XYZ file of C-alpha atoms in Angstrom:
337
model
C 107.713 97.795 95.266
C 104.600 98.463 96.228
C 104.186 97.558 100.120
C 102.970 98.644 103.217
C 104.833 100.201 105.708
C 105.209 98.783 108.660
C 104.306 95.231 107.305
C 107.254 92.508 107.317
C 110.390 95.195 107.168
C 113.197 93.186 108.345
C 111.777 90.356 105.810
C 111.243 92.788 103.016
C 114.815 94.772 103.795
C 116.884 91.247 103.223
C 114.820 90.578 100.236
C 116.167 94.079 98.777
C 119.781 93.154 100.353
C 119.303 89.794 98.206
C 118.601 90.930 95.129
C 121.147 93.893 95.162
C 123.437 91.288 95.997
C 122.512 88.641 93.478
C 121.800 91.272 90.532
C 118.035 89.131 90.311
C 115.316 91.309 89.002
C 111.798 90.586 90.154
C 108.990 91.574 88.328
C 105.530 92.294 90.102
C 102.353 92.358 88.424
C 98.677 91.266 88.802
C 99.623 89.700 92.406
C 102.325 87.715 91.763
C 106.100 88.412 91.935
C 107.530 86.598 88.711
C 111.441 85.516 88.088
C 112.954 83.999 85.207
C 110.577 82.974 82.431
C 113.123 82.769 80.658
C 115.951 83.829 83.391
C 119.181 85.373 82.513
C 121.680 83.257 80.040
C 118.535 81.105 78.930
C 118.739 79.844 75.182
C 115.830 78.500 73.464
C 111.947 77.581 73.935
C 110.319 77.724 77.348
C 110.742 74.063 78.960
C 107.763 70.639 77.981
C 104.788 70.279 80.217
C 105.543 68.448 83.559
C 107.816 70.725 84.365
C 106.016 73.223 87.254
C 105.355 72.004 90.592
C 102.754 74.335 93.007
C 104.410 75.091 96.556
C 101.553 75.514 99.221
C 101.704 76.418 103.180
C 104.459 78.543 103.115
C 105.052 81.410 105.900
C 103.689 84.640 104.707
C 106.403 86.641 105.542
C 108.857 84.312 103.583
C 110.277 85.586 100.626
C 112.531 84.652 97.359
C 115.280 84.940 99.146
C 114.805 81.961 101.091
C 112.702 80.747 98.171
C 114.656 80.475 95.323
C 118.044 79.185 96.541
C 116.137 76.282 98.381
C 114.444 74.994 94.772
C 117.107 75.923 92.818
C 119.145 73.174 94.503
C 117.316 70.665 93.037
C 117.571 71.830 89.651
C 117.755 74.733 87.511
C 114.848 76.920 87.406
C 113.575 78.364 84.505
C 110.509 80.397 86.599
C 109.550 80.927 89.983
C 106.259 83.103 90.663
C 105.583 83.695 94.572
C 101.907 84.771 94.371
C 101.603 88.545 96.637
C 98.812 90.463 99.039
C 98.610 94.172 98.625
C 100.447 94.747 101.693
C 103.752 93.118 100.654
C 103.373 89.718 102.477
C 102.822 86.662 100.387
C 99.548 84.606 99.973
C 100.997 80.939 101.436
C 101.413 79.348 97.712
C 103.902 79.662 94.766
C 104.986 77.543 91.212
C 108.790 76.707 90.816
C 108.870 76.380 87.060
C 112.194 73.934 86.092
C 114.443 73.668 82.885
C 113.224 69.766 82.639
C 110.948 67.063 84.265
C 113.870 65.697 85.768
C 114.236 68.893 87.981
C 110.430 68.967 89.356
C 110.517 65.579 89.929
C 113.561 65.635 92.313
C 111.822 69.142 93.748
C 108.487 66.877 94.928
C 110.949 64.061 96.399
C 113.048 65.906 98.020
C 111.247 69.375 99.033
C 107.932 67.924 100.082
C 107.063 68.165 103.738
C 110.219 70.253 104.121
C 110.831 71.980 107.210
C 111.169 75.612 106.017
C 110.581 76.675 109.693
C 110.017 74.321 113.040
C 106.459 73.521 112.688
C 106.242 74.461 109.286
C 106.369 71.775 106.455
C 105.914 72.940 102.872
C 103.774 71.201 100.477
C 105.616 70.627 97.171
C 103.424 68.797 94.366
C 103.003 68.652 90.471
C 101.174 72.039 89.447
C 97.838 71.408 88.117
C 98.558 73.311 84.956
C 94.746 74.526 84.908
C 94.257 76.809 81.288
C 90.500 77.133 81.197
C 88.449 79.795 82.484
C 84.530 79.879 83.142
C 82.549 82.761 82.632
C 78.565 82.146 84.049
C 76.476 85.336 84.031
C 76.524 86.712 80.220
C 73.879 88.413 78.807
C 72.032 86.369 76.280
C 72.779 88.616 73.492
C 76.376 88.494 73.537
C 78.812 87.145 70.542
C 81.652 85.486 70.329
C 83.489 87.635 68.832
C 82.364 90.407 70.621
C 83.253 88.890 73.883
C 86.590 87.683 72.964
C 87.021 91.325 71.307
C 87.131 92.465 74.886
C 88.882 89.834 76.277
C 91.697 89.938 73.979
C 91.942 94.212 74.861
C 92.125 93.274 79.124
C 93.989 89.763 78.884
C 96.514 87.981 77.033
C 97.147 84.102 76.011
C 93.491 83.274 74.740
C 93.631 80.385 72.537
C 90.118 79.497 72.172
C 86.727 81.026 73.231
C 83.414 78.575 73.455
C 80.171 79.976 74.234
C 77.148 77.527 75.897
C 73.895 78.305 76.899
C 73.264 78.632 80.666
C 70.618 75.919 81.023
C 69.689 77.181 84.670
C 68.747 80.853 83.667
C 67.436 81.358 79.725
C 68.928 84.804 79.373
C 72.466 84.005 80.705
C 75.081 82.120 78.897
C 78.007 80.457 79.549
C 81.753 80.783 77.905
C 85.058 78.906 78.175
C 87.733 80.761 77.888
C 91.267 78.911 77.038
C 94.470 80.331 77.159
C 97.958 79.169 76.577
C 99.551 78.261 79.939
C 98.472 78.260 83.649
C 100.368 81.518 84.376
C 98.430 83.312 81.268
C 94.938 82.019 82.605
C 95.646 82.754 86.173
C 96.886 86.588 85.338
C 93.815 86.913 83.323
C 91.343 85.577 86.154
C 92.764 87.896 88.833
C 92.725 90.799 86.041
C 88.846 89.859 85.032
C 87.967 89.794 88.974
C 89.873 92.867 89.466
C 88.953 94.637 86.395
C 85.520 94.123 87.048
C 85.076 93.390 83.521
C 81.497 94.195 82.407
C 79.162 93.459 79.285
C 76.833 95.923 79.083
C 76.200 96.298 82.688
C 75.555 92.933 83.017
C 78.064 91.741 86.047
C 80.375 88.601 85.128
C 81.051 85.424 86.823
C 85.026 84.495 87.064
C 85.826 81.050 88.075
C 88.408 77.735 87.424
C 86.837 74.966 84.632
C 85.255 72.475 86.765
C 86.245 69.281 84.943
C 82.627 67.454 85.403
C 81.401 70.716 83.922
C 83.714 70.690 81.655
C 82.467 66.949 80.290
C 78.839 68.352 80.634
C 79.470 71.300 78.360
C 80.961 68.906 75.780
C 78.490 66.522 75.238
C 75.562 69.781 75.135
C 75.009 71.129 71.734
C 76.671 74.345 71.701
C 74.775 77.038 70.608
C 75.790 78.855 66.859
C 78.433 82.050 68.091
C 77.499 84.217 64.398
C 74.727 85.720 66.233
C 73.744 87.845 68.850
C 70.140 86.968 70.554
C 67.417 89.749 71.715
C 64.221 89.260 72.636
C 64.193 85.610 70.879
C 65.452 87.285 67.914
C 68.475 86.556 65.846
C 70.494 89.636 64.310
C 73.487 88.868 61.878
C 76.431 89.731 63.033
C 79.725 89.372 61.450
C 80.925 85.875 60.439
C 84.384 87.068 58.776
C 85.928 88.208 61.727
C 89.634 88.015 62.387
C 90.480 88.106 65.881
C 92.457 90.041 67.977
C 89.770 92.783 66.065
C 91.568 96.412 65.080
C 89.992 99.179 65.559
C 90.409 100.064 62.005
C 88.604 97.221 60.991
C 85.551 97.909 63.661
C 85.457 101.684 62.584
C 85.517 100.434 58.870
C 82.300 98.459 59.675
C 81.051 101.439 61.956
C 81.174 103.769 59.477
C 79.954 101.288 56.783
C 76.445 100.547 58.874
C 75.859 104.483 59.164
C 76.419 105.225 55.608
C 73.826 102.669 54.677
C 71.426 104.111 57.273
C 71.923 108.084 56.188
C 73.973 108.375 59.212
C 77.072 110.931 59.625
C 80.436 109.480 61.174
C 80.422 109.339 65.037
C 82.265 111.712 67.314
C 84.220 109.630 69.994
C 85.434 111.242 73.074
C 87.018 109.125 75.577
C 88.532 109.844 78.976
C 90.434 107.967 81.695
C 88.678 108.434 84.739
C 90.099 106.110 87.343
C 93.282 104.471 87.631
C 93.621 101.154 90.155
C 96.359 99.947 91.753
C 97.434 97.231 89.490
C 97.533 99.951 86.613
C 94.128 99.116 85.016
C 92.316 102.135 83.217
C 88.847 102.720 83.669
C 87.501 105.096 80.306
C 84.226 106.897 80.220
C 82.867 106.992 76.666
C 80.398 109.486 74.943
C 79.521 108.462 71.292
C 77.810 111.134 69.225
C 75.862 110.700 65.920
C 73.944 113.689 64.859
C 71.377 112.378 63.457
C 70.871 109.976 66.007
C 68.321 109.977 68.597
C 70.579 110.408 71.760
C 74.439 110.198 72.362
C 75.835 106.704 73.018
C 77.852 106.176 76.417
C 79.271 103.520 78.901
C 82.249 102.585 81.222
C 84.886 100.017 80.333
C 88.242 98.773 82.055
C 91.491 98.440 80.035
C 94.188 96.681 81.028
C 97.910 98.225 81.549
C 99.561 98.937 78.567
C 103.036 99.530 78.185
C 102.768 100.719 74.519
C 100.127 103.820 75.566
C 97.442 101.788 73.538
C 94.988 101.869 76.485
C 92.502 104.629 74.812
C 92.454 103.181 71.796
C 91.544 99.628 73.617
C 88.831 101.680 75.091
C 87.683 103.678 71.608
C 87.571 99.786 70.536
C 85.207 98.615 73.033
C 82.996 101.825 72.367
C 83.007 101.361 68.679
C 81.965 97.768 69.752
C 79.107 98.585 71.640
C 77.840 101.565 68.991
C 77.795 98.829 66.539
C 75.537 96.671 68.648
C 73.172 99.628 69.559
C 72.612 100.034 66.228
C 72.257 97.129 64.815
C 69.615 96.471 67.469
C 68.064 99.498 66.590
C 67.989 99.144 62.856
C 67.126 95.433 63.321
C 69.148 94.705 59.854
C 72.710 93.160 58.758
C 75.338 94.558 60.741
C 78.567 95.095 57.573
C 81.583 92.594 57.484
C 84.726 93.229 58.745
């Protein structure tokens, strides 16, 4: 656990007590403490929509000790996430994730307004189930699949990227990002604000899909994703691509572009130089081309990896940008890949 000292200890030392007791594992990542999903003994598919409900004003320095005994005797639970500070103490909110609708239902009759403490009613409603991300603040340049190439390497779930054109600022654009479930789109906003995830220099926007934007967005004509735009001009980029992108397949077209330009194979070197505390990776890059003009270089964040991929996400990104550098300065067809 990752706490402060000093902060909570005769709440955190029963939670410990608890779990030793109980044999539950907690798992904490990205600010939230996760059970379950599936819990132990569970057989089959996660549970049908309409079956989370979002817990809100609850003591900080209540834990899942309290937590999960009190919603679990309304039902079986199939997840409960308790959403964490740095310090150890929790942020007043959490979703109770049930085995069937049945369960959350009888959770919101019966656990709403309860008295967890005198003085201190809980809020226990249906979970908004929010999936869709908004982006504001892209360059103008950037691609589809170039964005959701580096969204795919520092979050997981995406099930649909949409990119719109910022009508308030010509050389911004706009992107929807969709992922699978609430819990996949909220890990992946805290991770993009965290991660400081970055285009090109160009800072990024991270916010919740506002629903009237959402309706605005769909009846705008959405601009074509195949191409990147600079300076009003429109370079080919690839249409073929199959996404999540390998880096075999991006160093394939790499290498492909540079042959056709009299161009040696580039010389990465990558290096980790900073390390956060959620585990994210921050990679320094160098690419050299020796008959190019001047080495190629930049910054990226990669997500935690548990398979020791993280400098190969970041060789990805690099080969990424190369390709974009060039093609801009070749001002020709970038290869398929």
């Amino acid at each position: 656990q990752m706490w402060i000292n000093g902060v909570n200890e005769a709440g955190k030392m029963a939670l410990l007590a608890w779990e030793k007791e109980t044999g539950i594992k907690l798992l904490q990542i990205n600010g939230q403490r996760h059970y379950g999903g599936p819990p132990p003994g569970w057989k089959g598919g996660p549970p049908p929509a309409g079956t989370e409900v979002y817990i809100g004003r609850l003591p900080q320095d209540v834990y899942e000790n309290t937590l999960i005994p009190l919603f679990e005797s309304v039902g079986k639970l199939y997840e409960f996430r308790l959403m964490m500070t740095f310090s150890g103490m929790n942020r007043g909110f959490a979703y109770a994730r049930y085995a069937s609708p049945q369960g959350a239902r009888r959770a919101i009759g019966t656990l709403h307004r309860f008295p967890l403490r005198r003085g201190c009613a809980i809020v226990v409603c249906w979970s908004t189930q929010k999936r869709e991300l908004l982006l504001s603040g892209l360059p103008a340049w950037v691609s589809q699949q170039e964005l959701e190439a580096r969204l795919q390497v520092v979050t997981e779930g995406i099930s649909g990227v949409t990119l719109h054109t910022s009508r308030g600022q010509r050389q911004a654009r706009l992107a929807v990002v969709k992922y699978s479930s609430h819990r996949a789109a909220a890990l992946a906003k805290k991770a993009l604000m965290e991660g400081n995830l970055r285009l090109m220099e160009a800072g990024v926007r991270v916010d919740w899909l506002d629903p009237q934007l959402k309706k605005k967005l769909q009846i705008c004509e959405e601009e074509p994703s195949s191409s990147w735009v600079q300076g009003g001009e429109s370079l080919a980029v690839p249409g073929s691509v199959a996404l999540p992108l390998s880096l075999q397949n991006v160093m394939e077209a790499l290498n492909r572009l540079c042959w056709k330009h009299c161009l040696t194979k580039p010389l990465f070197i990558t290096r980790c130089v900073q390390v956060n505390p959620n585990g994210w990776q921050k990679f320094g890059y160098q690419v050299v081309i020796p008959e190019y003009p001047v080495p190629i270089s930049g910054f990226t964040w990669v997500s935690p990896d548990k398979q020791g991929q993280s400098k190969q996400k970041a060789k990805l990104l690099a080969a990424l940008h190369v390709l974009r550098v060039l093609g801009e300065s070749f001002h020709s067809q970038l290869p398929a890949f």
